[in-house]
CSV table of C-alpha atoms in Angstrom, one decimal:
chain,number,residue,atom,x,y,z
A,9,MET,CA,4.8,153.4,59.0
A,10,ALA,CA,7.3,152.7,61.7
A,11,SER,CA,8.9,150.0,59.7
A,12,SER,CA,9.4,152.4,56.7
A,13,ASP,CA,10.9,155.2,58.9
A,14,LYS,CA,13.5,152.9,60.4
A,15,PRO,CA,15.6,152.4,57.2
A,16,GLU,CA,15.3,156.2,56.5
A,17,ILE,CA,16.9,156.9,59.9
A,18,VAL,CA,19.7,154.4,59.3
A,19,GLU,CA,20.4,155.9,55.9
A,20,ARG,CA,20.7,159.4,57.3
A,21,LYS,CA,23.1,158.3,60.0
A,22,VAL,CA,25.4,156.6,57.4
A,23,ASP,CA,25.4,159.7,55.2
A,24,GLU,CA,26.2,161.9,58.2
A,25,LYS,CA,29.1,159.6,59.2
A,26,GLU,CA,30.6,159.6,55.7
A,27,HIS,CA,30.2,163.4,55.5
A,28,LYS,CA,32.0,163.8,58.8
A,29,GLU,CA,34.8,161.5,57.6
A,30,ASP,CA,35.2,163.6,54.4
A,31,ASP,CA,35.4,166.8,56.5
A,32,LYS,CA,37.9,165.1,58.7
A,33,GLY,CA,40.0,164.1,55.7
A,34,GLU,CA,39.9,167.7,54.4
A,35,GLY,CA,41.1,168.8,57.8
A,36,LYS,CA,44.1,166.6,57.9
A,37,GLY,CA,45.3,165.9,54.3
A,38,GLY,CA,43.6,168.6,52.3
A,39,PHE,CA,44.6,171.5,54.3
A,40,ILE,CA,48.3,170.4,54.5
A,41,GLU,CA,48.5,169.8,50.8
A,42,LYS,CA,47.0,173.2,50.1
A,43,VAL,CA,49.7,174.8,52.4
A,44,LYS,CA,52.4,172.9,50.6
A,45,ASP,CA,51.1,174.0,47.2
A,46,PHE,CA,50.9,177.6,48.5
A,47,ILE,CA,54.5,177.5,49.8
A,48,HIS,CA,55.7,176.0,46.5
A,49,ASP,CA,53.9,178.6,44.5
A,50,ILE,CA,55.3,181.4,46.6
A,51,GLY,CA,58.8,179.8,46.3
A,52,GLU,CA,58.5,179.8,42.5
A,53,LYS,CA,57.3,183.3,42.4
A,54,ILE,CA,60.2,184.4,44.7
A,55,GLU,CA,62.7,182.6,42.5
A,56,GLU,CA,61.2,184.1,39.3
A,57,THR,CA,61.2,187.5,40.9
A,58,ILE,CA,64.7,187.4,42.4
A,59,GLY,CA,66.2,185.2,39.7
A,60,PHE,CA,68.7,183.1,41.8
A,61,GLY,CA,70.2,180.1,40.0
A,62,LYS,CA,73.3,178.0,40.0
A,63,PRO,CA,76.4,179.3,38.1
A,64,THR,CA,78.0,177.3,35.3
A,65,ALA,CA,81.6,176.9,34.3
A,66,ASP,CA,83.5,175.5,31.3
A,67,VAL,CA,87.1,175.3,30.1
A,68,SER,CA,87.1,177.6,27.1
A,69,GLY,CA,90.8,177.2,26.2
A,70,ILE,CA,94.3,176.2,27.2
A,71,HIS,CA,97.3,178.2,26.2
A,72,ILE,CA,101.1,177.7,26.5
A,73,PRO,CA,102.6,181.2,26.5
A,74,LEU,CA,106.1,179.9,27.4
A,75,ILE,CA,107.9,176.7,26.8
A,76,ASN,CA,111.6,175.9,26.9
A,77,LEU,CA,114.0,173.3,28.2
A,78,GLU,CA,113.3,174.2,31.8
A,79,LYS,CA,109.6,174.6,32.1
A,80,ALA,CA,106.2,175.1,30.5
A,81,ASP,CA,103.8,177.8,31.5
A,82,ILE,CA,100.2,176.8,30.9
A,83,VAL,CA,97.1,179.0,31.3
A,84,VAL,CA,93.7,177.5,31.7
A,85,ASP,CA,90.8,179.7,30.6
A,86,VAL,CA,87.6,179.0,32.6
A,87,LEU,CA,84.4,180.8,31.5
A,88,VAL,CA,82.1,181.2,34.5
A,89,LYS,CA,78.5,182.5,34.1
A,90,ASN,CA,76.5,184.0,36.9
A,91,PRO,CA,72.7,184.1,36.4
A,92,ASN,CA,72.1,185.8,39.7
A,93,PRO,CA,71.2,189.5,40.3
A,94,ILE,CA,74.1,190.0,42.7
A,95,PRO,CA,77.8,189.3,42.3
A,96,ILE,CA,79.1,186.0,43.6
A,97,PRO,CA,82.6,185.4,45.1
A,98,LEU,CA,85.0,182.8,43.9
A,99,ILE,CA,86.2,181.5,47.2
A,100,ASP,CA,88.9,179.0,46.1
A,101,ILE,CA,90.3,177.4,43.0
A,102,ASN,CA,91.9,174.0,43.4
A,103,TYR,CA,93.8,172.5,40.4
A,104,LEU,CA,95.6,169.3,39.7
A,105,VAL,CA,97.7,168.3,36.6
A,106,GLU,CA,98.4,164.6,36.2
A,107,SER,CA,99.7,162.3,33.6
A,108,ASP,CA,98.6,158.7,33.4
A,109,GLY,CA,97.2,159.0,37.0
A,110,ARG,CA,100.4,160.5,38.4
A,111,LYS,CA,100.5,164.0,39.8
A,112,LEU,CA,102.7,166.5,38.0
A,113,VAL,CA,101.7,169.6,39.9
A,114,SER,CA,98.8,170.9,42.1
A,115,GLY,CA,97.9,174.1,43.8
A,116,LEU,CA,95.3,176.4,45.4
A,117,ILE,CA,94.3,179.9,44.4
A,118,PRO,CA,92.4,181.6,47.3
A,119,ASP,CA,90.1,184.5,46.9
A,120,ALA,CA,90.1,184.3,43.1
A,121,GLY,CA,87.8,187.2,42.5
A,122,THR,CA,84.1,188.0,41.9
A,123,ILE,CA,81.7,187.1,39.1
A,124,HIS,CA,79.5,190.1,38.2
A,125,ALA,CA,75.7,190.0,38.5
A,126,HIS,CA,74.0,188.6,35.4
A,127,GLY,CA,77.4,188.3,33.7
A,128,SER,CA,80.3,186.1,32.8
A,129,GLU,CA,84.0,186.2,33.5
A,130,THR,CA,87.0,184.3,32.0
A,131,VAL,CA,89.1,183.2,35.0
A,132,LYS,CA,92.7,182.5,34.1
A,133,ILE,CA,94.4,179.7,36.0
A,134,PRO,CA,98.2,179.8,35.6
A,135,VAL,CA,100.1,176.5,36.0
A,136,THR,CA,103.8,175.9,35.7
A,137,LEU,CA,105.4,172.5,35.0
A,138,ILE,CA,109.1,172.3,36.0
A,139,TYR,CA,110.7,169.6,33.9
A,140,ASP,CA,113.5,168.8,36.3
A,141,ASP,CA,110.9,168.0,39.0
A,142,ILE,CA,109.0,165.8,36.6
A,143,LYS,CA,112.0,163.9,35.3
A,144,SER,CA,113.5,163.4,38.8
A,145,THR,CA,110.2,162.0,40.1
A,146,TYR,CA,109.3,159.8,37.1
A,147,ASN,CA,112.4,158.3,35.5
A,148,ASP,CA,110.5,156.9,32.6
A,149,ILE,CA,109.6,160.4,31.3
A,150,LYS,CA,112.4,161.1,28.9
A,151,PRO,CA,113.5,164.4,27.3
A,152,GLY,CA,112.1,164.7,23.8
A,153,SER,CA,109.0,162.8,24.5
A,154,ILE,CA,105.3,163.8,24.5
A,155,ILE,CA,103.2,163.0,27.5
A,156,PRO,CA,99.4,163.1,28.0
A,157,TYR,CA,98.0,165.3,30.7
A,158,ARG,CA,94.7,165.9,32.5
A,159,ILE,CA,93.9,169.1,34.2
A,160,LYS,CA,91.3,169.0,37.0
A,161,VAL,CA,89.9,172.2,38.4
A,162,ASP,CA,87.4,172.7,41.3
A,163,LEU,CA,85.8,176.2,41.4
A,164,ILE,CA,84.3,176.9,44.8
A,165,VAL,CA,81.6,179.6,44.8
A,166,ASP,CA,79.2,181.1,47.4
A,167,VAL,CA,75.7,181.6,46.0
A,168,PRO,CA,72.8,183.0,48.0
A,169,VAL,CA,70.0,180.5,48.6
A,170,PHE,CA,72.2,177.6,47.4
A,171,GLY,CA,75.2,178.2,49.6
A,172,ARG,CA,78.7,177.0,48.8
A,173,LEU,CA,78.9,175.1,45.5
A,174,THR,CA,81.8,173.2,43.9
A,175,LEU,CA,82.0,173.3,40.1
A,176,PRO,CA,84.3,170.5,38.9
A,177,LEU,CA,86.0,170.7,35.5
A,178,GLU,CA,88.6,168.8,33.6
A,179,LYS,CA,90.5,168.9,30.3
A,180,THR,CA,92.9,166.6,28.6
A,181,GLY,CA,95.8,167.2,26.2
A,182,GLU,CA,99.4,166.6,25.4
A,183,ILE,CA,102.6,168.4,26.5
A,184,PRO,CA,106.2,167.9,25.3
A,185,ILE,CA,109.4,167.4,27.3
A,186,PRO,CA,111.7,169.3,24.9
A,187,TYR,CA,115.2,168.2,24.1
A,188,LYS,CA,117.7,170.6,22.6
A,189,PRO,CA,118.9,169.8,19.0
A,190,ASP,CA,122.5,168.7,18.4
A,191,ILE,CA,124.5,170.9,16.0
A,192,ASP,CA,127.7,170.2,14.1
A,193,LEU,CA,129.7,172.3,11.6
A,194,GLU,CA,130.2,169.7,8.9
A,195,LYS,CA,132.1,172.0,6.5
A,196,ILE,CA,133.1,175.6,5.8
A,197,LYS,CA,133.2,176.5,2.2
A,198,PHE,CA,134.9,179.8,1.3
A,199,GLU,CA,133.2,181.3,-1.8
A,200,ARG,CA,135.2,184.5,-1.9
A,201,PHE,CA,138.4,185.1,-0.1
A,202,SER,CA,140.3,188.3,0.6
A,203,PHE,CA,141.9,189.9,3.6
A,204,GLU,CA,139.4,192.7,3.4
A,205,GLU,CA,136.3,190.6,3.2
A,206,THR,CA,135.7,186.9,3.0
A,207,VAL,CA,132.4,185.2,2.2
A,208,ALA,CA,131.9,181.6,3.4
A,209,VAL,CA,129.1,179.1,3.7
A,210,LEU,CA,128.7,177.1,6.9
A,211,HIS,CA,127.3,173.6,6.3
A,212,LEU,CA,125.5,172.8,9.5
A,213,LYS,CA,124.1,169.4,10.6
A,214,LEU,CA,121.1,169.7,13.0
A,215,GLU,CA,119.7,166.6,14.7
A,216,ASN,CA,116.3,166.9,16.2
A,217,LYS,CA,115.9,164.3,19.0
A,218,ASN,CA,112.3,165.2,19.8
A,219,ASP,CA,109.2,163.2,19.0
A,220,PHE,CA,107.8,166.2,17.2
A,221,ASP,CA,108.8,168.4,14.2
A,222,LEU,CA,110.6,171.7,14.7
A,223,GLY,CA,109.9,174.5,12.2
A,224,LEU,CA,113.2,176.5,12.2
A,225,ASN,CA,112.5,180.2,11.7
A,226,ASP,CA,115.6,181.9,13.0
A,227,LEU,CA,119.1,181.0,14.1
A,228,ASP,CA,120.9,183.3,16.5
A,229,TYR,CA,124.5,182.1,16.9
A,230,GLU,CA,128.1,183.1,17.0
A,231,VAL,CA,131.2,181.2,15.7
A,232,TRP,CA,134.7,181.2,17.2
A,233,LEU,CA,137.8,180.1,15.3
A,234,SER,CA,140.8,179.6,17.7
A,235,ASP,CA,139.0,181.6,20.4
A,236,VAL,CA,138.4,184.5,18.0
A,237,SER,CA,134.8,185.4,17.1
A,238,ILE,CA,134.1,185.7,13.4
A,239,GLY,CA,130.5,186.7,14.1
A,240,GLY,CA,127.3,185.2,13.1
A,241,ALA,CA,124.8,185.3,10.3
A,242,GLU,CA,121.1,185.2,9.6
A,243,LEU,CA,119.1,182.3,8.4
A,244,SER,CA,118.3,182.8,4.7
A,245,LYS,CA,115.2,180.6,4.7
A,246,SER,CA,113.2,178.6,7.1
A,247,ALA,CA,113.6,174.8,7.4
A,248,ASN,CA,111.8,171.9,8.9
A,249,LEU,CA,113.6,169.7,11.4
A,250,ALA,CA,111.9,166.4,11.2
A,251,LYS,CA,111.2,164.6,14.4
A,252,ASN,CA,114.0,162.2,15.4
A,253,GLY,CA,115.8,163.1,12.2
A,254,ILE,CA,118.9,165.0,10.8
A,255,THR,CA,118.6,168.1,8.7
A,256,TYR,CA,121.4,169.9,6.8
A,257,ILE,CA,121.3,173.7,6.3
A,258,ASP,CA,123.7,176.2,4.7
A,259,ILE,CA,124.3,179.5,6.4
A,260,PRO,CA,126.3,182.3,4.7
A,261,ILE,CA,128.7,184.3,6.7
A,262,THR,CA,130.9,187.3,5.9
A,263,PHE,CA,134.0,188.4,7.9
A,264,ARG,CA,137.3,190.3,7.6
A,265,PRO,CA,140.2,187.9,7.8
A,266,LYS,CA,142.8,190.6,8.6
A,267,GLU,CA,141.2,191.1,12.0
A,268,PHE,CA,141.8,187.5,13.1
A,269,GLY,CA,145.6,187.1,13.0
A,270,SER,CA,147.1,183.6,13.4
A,271,ALA,CA,143.8,181.7,13.5
A,272,LEU,CA,143.1,182.3,9.8
A,273,TRP,CA,146.7,181.8,8.8
A,274,ASP,CA,146.7,178.4,10.5
A,275,MET,CA,143.7,177.4,8.4
A,276,ILE,CA,145.4,178.6,5.2
A,277,ARG,CA,148.5,176.6,6.0
A,278,GLY,CA,146.5,173.5,6.4
A,279,ARG,CA,146.7,173.3,10.2
A,280,GLY,CA,143.6,172.5,12.2
A,281,THR,CA,142.0,175.2,14.2
A,282,GLY,CA,139.4,174.7,16.9
A,283,TYR,CA,135.9,176.1,16.4
A,284,THR,CA,133.0,176.8,18.8
A,285,MET,CA,129.3,177.6,18.0
A,286,LYS,CA,126.9,178.9,20.5
A,287,GLY,CA,123.4,180.4,20.2
A,288,ASN,CA,119.7,179.7,20.0
A,289,ILE,CA,117.2,178.6,17.4
A,290,ASN,CA,113.7,179.9,17.3
A,291,VAL,CA,111.3,177.2,16.2
A,292,ASP,CA,107.6,176.5,15.8
A,293,THR,CA,106.1,173.3,17.3
A,294,PRO,CA,102.6,171.8,17.6
A,295,PHE,CA,102.7,173.2,21.2
A,296,GLY,CA,103.8,176.8,20.4
A,297,ALA,CA,106.9,178.7,19.7
A,298,MET,CA,110.2,177.7,21.4
A,299,LYS,CA,113.6,179.2,21.8
A,300,LEU,CA,116.1,176.3,22.2
A,301,PRO,CA,119.8,176.6,22.9
A,302,ILE,CA,122.4,175.1,20.5
A,303,SER,CA,126.1,174.7,21.3
A,304,LYS,CA,129.2,172.8,19.9
A,305,GLU,CA,132.6,173.0,21.4
A,306,GLY,CA,135.9,171.3,20.5
A,307,GLY,CA,135.4,170.9,16.8
A,308,THR,CA,138.3,171.5,14.4
A,309,THR,CA,138.4,172.8,10.8
A,310,ARG,CA,141.0,173.3,8.1
A,311,LEU,CA,141.2,174.8,4.7
A,312,LYS,CA,142.7,173.3,1.6
A,313,LYS,CA,143.6,175.9,-1.1
A,314,ASN,CA,141.6,175.5,-4.3
A,315,LYS,CA,143.1,175.2,-7.8
A,316,GLU,CA,143.3,178.9,-8.3
A,317,ASP,CA,145.5,179.2,-5.3
A,318,GLY,CA,147.6,176.1,-6.2
A,319,GLY,CA,145.6,173.7,-4.2
A,320,GLY,CA,143.3,170.7,-4.9
A,321,ASP,CA,139.7,170.6,-6.3
A,322,ASP,CA,136.9,172.8,-5.1
A,323,ASP,CA,135.1,169.8,-3.7
A,324,ASP,CA,138.0,169.2,-1.2
A,325,ASP,CA,138.5,172.9,-0.3
A,326,ASP,CA,137.2,172.6,3.2
A,327,GLU,CA,137.0,170.0,5.9
A,328,VAL,CA,135.7,169.8,9.4
A,329,ASN,CA,137.0,167.0,11.7
């Protein structure tokens, strides 16, 4: 009987020891894990209830509202979305424009505004490229060329729960370094001549020295003969000025010879008279509309009378030297 009771006592002691160790394990690991799970559940419930989250940003567009021989104004549109129930401030905006790893311009916009709660805002970042600064810094960037660019933007926002966040963005593209076209008055052909009213056609030669086409829409200019202005004319139809090419266009002009005195008489008598052209051309380009200046000084022109007036053939009526 005693021998059979002994193993029963031993078994009971082992069971009690294991049971105590299990209780001890629950006391150390089990309780802590339950606390962690509880805190995690509470955190998720708070986040679901309050709805805090990280804002997002994306470059939605790039515009070039102004481009000419001096500068290019670029506007970067950044769409920022705020998923939070309260407005978040845009603390700073840092931007950098580079080409082939070389800085063209950089800047900082402080206190850039506020993004409404559960809303989105398009933040406009204005950037100006001054061509003289670029050409003086990088000698290999030539007028008339097209250069690649990369715009890098860092939006710094302050979000409850998360704190300060930096949202990095970047966008690539191309920008031109415009070059003004050369203009020459190749020939003046007088179609109708009288002292009261004379109709002539200006045969113009335009050379586009840019690496991109120019769609000529309008020509705003004035012509002087012997320092006397005979006015200007409107472009009768649009023309395409091919890149790195020469285009010829005809422009009609009407004026009153009797108002110009000796300048016109010199032309009629076969004497050379100086001419000057100044103005602007309005063109379309792959990068937006441009207004480019044109000018020509020091040219000379003379008139040979046609057969009806006792002169040579019509084909030799007019010459420009």
